[in-house]
Short mmCIF file of C-alpha atoms in Angstrom, two decimals:
data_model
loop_
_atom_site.label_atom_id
_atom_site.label_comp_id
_atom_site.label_asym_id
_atom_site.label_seq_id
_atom_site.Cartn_x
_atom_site.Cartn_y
_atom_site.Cartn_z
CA UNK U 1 107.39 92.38 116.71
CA UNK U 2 106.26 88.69 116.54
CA UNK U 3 107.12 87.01 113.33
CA UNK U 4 107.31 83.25 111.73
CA UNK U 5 109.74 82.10 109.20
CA UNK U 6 110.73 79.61 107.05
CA UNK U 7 113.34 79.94 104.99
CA UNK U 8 116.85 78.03 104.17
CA UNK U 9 119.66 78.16 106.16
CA UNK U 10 122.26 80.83 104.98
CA UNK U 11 124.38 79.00 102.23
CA UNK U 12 128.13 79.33 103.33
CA UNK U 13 130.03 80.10 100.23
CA UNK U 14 133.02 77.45 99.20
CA UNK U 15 136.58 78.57 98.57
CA UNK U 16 136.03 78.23 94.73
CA UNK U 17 132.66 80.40 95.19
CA UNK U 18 134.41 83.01 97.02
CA UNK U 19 136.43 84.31 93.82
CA UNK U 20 132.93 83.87 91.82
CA UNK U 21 131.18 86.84 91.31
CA UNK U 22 127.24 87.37 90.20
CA UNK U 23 125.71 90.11 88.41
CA UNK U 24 122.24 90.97 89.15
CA UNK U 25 120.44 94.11 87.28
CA UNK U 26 117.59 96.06 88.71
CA UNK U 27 115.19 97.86 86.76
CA UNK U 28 112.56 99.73 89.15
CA UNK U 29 110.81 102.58 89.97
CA UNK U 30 112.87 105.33 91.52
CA UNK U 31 110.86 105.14 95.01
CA UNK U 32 111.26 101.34 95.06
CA UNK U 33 114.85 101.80 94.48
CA UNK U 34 114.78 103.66 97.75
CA UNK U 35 113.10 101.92 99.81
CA UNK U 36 114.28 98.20 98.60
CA UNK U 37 117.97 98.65 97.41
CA UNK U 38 119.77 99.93 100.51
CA UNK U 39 123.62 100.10 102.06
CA UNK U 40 123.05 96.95 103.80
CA UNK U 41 121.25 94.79 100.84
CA UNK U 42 124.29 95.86 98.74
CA UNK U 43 127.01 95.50 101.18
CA UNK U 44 126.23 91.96 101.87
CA UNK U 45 125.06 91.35 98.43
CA UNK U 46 128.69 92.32 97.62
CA UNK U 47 130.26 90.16 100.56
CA UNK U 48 128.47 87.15 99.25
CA UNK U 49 129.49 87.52 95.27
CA UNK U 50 126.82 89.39 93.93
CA UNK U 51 127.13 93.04 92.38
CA UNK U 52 123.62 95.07 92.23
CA UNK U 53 123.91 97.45 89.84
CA UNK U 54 121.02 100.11 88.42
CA UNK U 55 119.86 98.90 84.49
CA UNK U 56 119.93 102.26 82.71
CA UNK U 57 116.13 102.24 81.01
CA UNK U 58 117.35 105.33 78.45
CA UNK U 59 119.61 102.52 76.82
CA UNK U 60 119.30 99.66 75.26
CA UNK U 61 118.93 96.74 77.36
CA UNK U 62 120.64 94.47 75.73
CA UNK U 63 124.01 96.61 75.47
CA UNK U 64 124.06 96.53 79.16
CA UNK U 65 124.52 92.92 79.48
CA UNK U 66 126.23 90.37 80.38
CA UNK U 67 123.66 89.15 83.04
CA UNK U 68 123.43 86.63 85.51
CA UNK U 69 120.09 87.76 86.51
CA UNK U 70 117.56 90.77 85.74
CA UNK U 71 114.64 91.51 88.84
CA UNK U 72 112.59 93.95 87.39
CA UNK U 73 108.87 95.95 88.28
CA UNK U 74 108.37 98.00 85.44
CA UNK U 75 104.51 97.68 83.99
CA UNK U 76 105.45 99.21 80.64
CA UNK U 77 105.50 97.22 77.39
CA UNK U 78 108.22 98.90 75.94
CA UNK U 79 110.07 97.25 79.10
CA UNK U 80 108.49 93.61 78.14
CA UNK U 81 109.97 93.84 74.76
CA UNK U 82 113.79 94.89 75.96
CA UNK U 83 113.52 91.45 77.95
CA UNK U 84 112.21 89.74 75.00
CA UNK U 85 115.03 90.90 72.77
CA UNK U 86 117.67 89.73 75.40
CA UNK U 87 116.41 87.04 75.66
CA UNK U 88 117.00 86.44 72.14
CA UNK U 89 120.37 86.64 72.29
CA UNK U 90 121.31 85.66 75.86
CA UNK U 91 118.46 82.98 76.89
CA UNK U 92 120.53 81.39 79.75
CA UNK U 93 119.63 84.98 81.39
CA UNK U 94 117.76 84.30 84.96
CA UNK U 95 114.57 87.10 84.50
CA UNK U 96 112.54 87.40 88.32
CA UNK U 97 109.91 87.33 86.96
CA UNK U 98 107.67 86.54 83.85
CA UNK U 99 106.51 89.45 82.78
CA UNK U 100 102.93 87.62 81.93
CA UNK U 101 102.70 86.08 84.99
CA UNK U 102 103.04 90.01 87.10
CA UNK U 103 100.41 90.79 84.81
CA UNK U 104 98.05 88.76 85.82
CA UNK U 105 98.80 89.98 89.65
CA UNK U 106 98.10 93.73 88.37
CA UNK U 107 94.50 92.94 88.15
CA UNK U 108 92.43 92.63 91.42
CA UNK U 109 89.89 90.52 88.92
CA UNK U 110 92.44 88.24 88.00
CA UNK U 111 95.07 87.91 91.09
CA UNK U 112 93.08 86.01 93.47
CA UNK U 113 92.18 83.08 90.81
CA UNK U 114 94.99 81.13 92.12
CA UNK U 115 93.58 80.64 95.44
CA UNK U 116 91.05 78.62 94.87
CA UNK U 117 93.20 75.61 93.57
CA UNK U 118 95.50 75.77 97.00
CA UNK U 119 94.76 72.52 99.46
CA UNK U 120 95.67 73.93 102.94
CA UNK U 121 96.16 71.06 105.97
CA UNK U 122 93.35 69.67 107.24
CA UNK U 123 91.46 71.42 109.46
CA UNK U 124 92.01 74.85 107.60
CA UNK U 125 90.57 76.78 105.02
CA UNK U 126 91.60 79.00 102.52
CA UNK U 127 89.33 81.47 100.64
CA UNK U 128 88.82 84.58 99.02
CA UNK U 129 85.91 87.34 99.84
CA UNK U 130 83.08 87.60 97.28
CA UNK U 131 84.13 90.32 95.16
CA UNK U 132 82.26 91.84 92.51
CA UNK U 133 83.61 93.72 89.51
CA UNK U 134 82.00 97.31 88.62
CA UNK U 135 82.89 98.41 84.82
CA UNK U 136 81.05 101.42 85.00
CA UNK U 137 78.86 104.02 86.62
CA UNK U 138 76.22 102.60 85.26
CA UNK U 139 77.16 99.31 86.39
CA UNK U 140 77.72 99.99 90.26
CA UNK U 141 73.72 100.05 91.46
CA UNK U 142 73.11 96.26 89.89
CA UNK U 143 77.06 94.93 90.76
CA UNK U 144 76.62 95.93 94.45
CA UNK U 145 72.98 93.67 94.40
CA UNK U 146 75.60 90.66 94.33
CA UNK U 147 77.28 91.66 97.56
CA UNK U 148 76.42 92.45 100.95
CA UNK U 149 77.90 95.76 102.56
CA UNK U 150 79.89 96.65 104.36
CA UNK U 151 82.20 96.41 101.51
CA UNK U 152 85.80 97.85 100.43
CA UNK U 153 86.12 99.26 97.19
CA UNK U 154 89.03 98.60 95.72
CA UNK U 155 91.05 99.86 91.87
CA UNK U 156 91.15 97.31 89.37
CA UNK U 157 94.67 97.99 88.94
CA UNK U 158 97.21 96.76 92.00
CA UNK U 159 100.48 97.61 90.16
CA UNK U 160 101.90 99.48 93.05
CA UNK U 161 101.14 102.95 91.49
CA UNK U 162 99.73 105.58 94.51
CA UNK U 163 96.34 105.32 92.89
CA UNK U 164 96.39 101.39 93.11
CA UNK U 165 96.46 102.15 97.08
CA UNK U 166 93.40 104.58 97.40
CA UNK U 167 90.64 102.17 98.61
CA UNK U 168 87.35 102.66 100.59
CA UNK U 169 85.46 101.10 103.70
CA UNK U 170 82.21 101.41 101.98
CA UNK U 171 79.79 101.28 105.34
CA UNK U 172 76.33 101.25 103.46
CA UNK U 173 73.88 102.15 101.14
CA UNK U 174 74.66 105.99 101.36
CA UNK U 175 78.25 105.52 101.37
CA UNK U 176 78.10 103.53 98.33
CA UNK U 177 76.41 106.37 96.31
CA UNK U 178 79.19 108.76 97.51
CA UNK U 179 81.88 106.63 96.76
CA UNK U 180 84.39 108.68 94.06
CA UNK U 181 86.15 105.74 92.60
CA UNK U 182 86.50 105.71 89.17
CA UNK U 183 85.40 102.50 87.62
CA UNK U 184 86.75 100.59 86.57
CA UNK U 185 87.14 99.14 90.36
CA UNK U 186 86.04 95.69 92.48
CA UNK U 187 84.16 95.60 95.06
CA UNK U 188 85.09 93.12 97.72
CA UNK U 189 83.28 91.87 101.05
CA UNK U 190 84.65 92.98 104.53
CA UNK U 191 84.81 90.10 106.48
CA UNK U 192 85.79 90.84 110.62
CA UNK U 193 89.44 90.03 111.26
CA UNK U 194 89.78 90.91 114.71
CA UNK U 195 91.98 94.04 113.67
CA UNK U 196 94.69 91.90 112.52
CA UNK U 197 96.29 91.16 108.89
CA UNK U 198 99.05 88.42 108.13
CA UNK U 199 101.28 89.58 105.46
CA UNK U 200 102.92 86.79 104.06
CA UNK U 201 106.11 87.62 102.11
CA UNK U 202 107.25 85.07 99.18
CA UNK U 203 111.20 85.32 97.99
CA UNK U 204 111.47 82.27 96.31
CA UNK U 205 111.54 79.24 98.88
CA UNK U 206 112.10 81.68 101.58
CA UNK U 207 108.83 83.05 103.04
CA UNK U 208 108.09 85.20 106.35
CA UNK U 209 104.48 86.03 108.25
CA UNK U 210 104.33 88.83 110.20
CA UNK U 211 101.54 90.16 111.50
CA UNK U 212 100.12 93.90 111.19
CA UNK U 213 97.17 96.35 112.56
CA UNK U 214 94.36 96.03 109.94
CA UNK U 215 90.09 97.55 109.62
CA UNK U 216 88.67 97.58 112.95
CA UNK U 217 86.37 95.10 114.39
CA UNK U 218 82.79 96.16 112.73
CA UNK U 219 80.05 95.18 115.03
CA UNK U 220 76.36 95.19 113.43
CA UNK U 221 75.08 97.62 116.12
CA UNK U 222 78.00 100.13 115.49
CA UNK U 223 77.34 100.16 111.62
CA UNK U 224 75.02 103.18 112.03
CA UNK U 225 77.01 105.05 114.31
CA UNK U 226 79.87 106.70 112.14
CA UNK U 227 81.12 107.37 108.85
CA UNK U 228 79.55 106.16 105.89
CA UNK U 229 82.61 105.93 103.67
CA UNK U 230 86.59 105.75 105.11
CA UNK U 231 88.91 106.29 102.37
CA UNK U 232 92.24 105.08 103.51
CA UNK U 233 96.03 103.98 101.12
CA UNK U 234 96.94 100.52 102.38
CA UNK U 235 94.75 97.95 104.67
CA UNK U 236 97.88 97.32 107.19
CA UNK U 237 97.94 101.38 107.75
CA UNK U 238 94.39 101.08 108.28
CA UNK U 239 94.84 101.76 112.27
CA UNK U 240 94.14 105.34 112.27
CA UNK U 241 90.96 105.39 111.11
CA UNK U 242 88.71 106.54 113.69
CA UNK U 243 86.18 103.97 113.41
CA UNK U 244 84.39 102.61 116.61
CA UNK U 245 86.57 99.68 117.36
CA UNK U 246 85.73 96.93 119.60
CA UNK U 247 87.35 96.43 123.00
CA UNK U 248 87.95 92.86 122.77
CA UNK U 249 89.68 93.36 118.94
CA UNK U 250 93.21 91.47 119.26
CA UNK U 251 96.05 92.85 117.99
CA UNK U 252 97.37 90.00 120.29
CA UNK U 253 96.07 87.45 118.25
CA UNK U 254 97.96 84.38 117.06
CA UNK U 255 100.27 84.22 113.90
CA UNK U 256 99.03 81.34 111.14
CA UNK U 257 100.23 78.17 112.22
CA UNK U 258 103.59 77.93 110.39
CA UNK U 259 103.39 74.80 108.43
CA UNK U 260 99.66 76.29 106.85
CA UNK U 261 101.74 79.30 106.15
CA UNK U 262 104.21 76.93 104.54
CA UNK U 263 102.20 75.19 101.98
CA UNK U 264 100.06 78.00 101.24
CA UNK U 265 102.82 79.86 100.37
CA UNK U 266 104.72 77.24 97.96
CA UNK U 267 101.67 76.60 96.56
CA UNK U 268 100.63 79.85 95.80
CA UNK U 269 104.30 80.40 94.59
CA UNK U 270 103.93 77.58 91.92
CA UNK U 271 100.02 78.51 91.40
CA UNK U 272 101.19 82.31 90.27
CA UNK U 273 104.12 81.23 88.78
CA UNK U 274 106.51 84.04 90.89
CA UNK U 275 109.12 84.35 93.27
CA UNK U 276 108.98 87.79 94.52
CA UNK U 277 105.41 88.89 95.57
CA UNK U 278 103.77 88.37 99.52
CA UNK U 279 99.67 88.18 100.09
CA UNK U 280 97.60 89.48 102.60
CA UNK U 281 95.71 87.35 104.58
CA UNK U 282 92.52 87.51 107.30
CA UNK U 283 91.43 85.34 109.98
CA UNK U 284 87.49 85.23 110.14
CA UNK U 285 86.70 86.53 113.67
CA UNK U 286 83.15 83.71 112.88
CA UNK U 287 85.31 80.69 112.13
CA UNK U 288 89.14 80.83 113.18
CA UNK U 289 90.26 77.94 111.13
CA UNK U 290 88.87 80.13 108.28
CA UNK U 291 91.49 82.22 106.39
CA UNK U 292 90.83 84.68 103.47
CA UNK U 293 93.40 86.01 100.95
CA UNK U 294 92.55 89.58 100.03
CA UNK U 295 95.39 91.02 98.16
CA UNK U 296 98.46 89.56 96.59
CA UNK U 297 101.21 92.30 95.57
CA UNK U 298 104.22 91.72 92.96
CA UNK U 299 107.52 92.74 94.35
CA UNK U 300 106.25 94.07 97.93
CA UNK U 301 107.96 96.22 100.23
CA UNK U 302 110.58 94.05 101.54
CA UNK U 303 112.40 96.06 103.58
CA UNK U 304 109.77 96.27 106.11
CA UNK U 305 110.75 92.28 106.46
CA UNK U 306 112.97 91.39 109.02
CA UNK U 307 115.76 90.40 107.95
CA UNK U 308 115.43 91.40 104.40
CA UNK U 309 119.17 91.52 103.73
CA UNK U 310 119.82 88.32 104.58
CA UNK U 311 116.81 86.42 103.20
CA UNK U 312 116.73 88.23 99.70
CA UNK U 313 120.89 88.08 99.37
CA UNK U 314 119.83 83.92 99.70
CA UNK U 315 117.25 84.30 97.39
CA UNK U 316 119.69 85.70 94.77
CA UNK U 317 122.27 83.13 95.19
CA UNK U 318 119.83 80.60 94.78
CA UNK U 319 118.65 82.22 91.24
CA UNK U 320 122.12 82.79 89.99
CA UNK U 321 123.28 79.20 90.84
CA UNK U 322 120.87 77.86 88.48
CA UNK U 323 119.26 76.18 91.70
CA UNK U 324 115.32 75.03 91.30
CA UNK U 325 112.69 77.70 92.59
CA UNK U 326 109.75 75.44 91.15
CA UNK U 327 108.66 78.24 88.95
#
């Protein structure tokens, strides 16, 4: 699979280092623990002076410690206040990340705001789709006059929870009076991507684009021609939706340049104020110097990232050596 990189060269521990040991704590969700913490991120976690070890959430948090550093996904306020009171006593503690700052990432109204102060390269753009925010029922009929369909209709909340994932390729007018989403939800403009997302993945100053199969091509004279309303989990697993797709829709088509990928990145790293999160991002098939971000997720699945192991184990040395991540 094609990919792009940047990230810092593996840091080569010194002989003091070696007999220094790190101790990270992980509070997540049971399925991200088994898809994110596996033999090989521990294994060379372990080689490299850093012990992962499970935070015990039926316990106080603060008799678990010492800790070098906490990395944590956990939407629960009783959560935010355990890190608040160990804080209190152990503020040198490295948290990944501010709990206020995920927040504000858990909201498809309020995730995207960031975008809009990023200055790509010249030569490039970077947007966000008109998206339009339904409250209720009520509310859908005069929201959707602000946008043009088709549309995807999307849950407010994007906290990684299965219901965050159930979305909709809302086709038109019809399909928008079937749709079964419970407000409160956005509705956000399909723009054509040629068939092809960029996820962008964010571990502090190392970041990776890779590209995935996205929505079909939509052309206007297929738009009467099949389903009304496509329910489908996650836009990258979108490829089995049997949509008509155009022949000329490029799976083939060309990563990002890598230094737009760069800045856009950093910046949006400093913007958010996080370290662990990636974004998804669209080429407009109308304007290919035109790029739209359409999702950014706290905490993604980064085991689906090449090299993972390596890259995050980096990451975590960076953290607990006190080293600047600009956030």
């Amino acid at each position: 699979m094609s990919s792009a990189s940047v990230a810092d060269s593996f840091i080569q521990p010194t002989m003091a280092e070696k007999n220094t040991r790190y101790r990270i704590g992980y509070a997540l969700a049971p399925k991200k623990v088994q898809t994110f913490i596996k033999p090989s991120l521990l294994n060379l976690a372990k080689e490299r002076g850093i012990d992962l070890f499970p935070i015990q959430l039926t316990e106080p948090l603060i008799d678990q410690a010492p800790f070098d550093c906490i990395i944590h996904k956990l939407p629960d306020p009783e959560w935010t206040n355990q890190l608040k009171i160990l804080l209190s006593h152990y503020p040198i503690v490295v948290v990944i990340d501010n709990p206020e700052a995920i927040e504000l990432v858990n909201s498809r109204v309020t995730m995207l705001e960031a975008v809009s102060h990023l200055k790509p390269p010249p030569g490039l753009s970077v947007e966000v789709p008109l998206q339009v925010f339904v409250e209720s029922p009520e509310s859908l009929l005069a929201a959707s006059e602000g946008i043009n369909l088709p549309v995807i209709a999307k849950p407010l909340i994007a906290d990684g929870s299965s219901g965050s994932h159930q979305m909709y390729l809302v086709v038109d007018d019809k399909g928008l009076g079937e749709l079964k989403l419970d407000p409160p939800f956005v509705l956000q403009e399909f723009v054509n991507h040629g068939g092809v997302i960029f996820k962008v993945y964010v571990a502090g100053r190392h970041i990776q684009c890779v590209k995935r199969r996205s929505l079909p091509y939509i052309s206007p004279e297929k738009l009467g021609t099949s389903e009304k309303l496509i329910p489908f989990s996650q836009i990258s697993d979108a490829a089995a939706i049997d949509y008509p797709i155009d022949d000329e829709s490029s799976y083939a088509a060309e990563l990002p340049p890598l230094e737009f990928v760069n800045v856009v990145a950093n910046q949006l790293r400093q913007g958010l104020k996080l370290n662990l999160f990636n974004f998804d991002m669209i080429r407009d098939s109308r304007a290919g110097g035109r790029y739209l971000i359409i999702d950014i997720n706290y905490f993604p699945g980064y085991a689906k990232m090449p090299s993972y192991e390596t890259i995050l184990t980096d990451f975590f040395l960076y953290v607990v050596k006190k080293l600047p991540t600009d956030c």
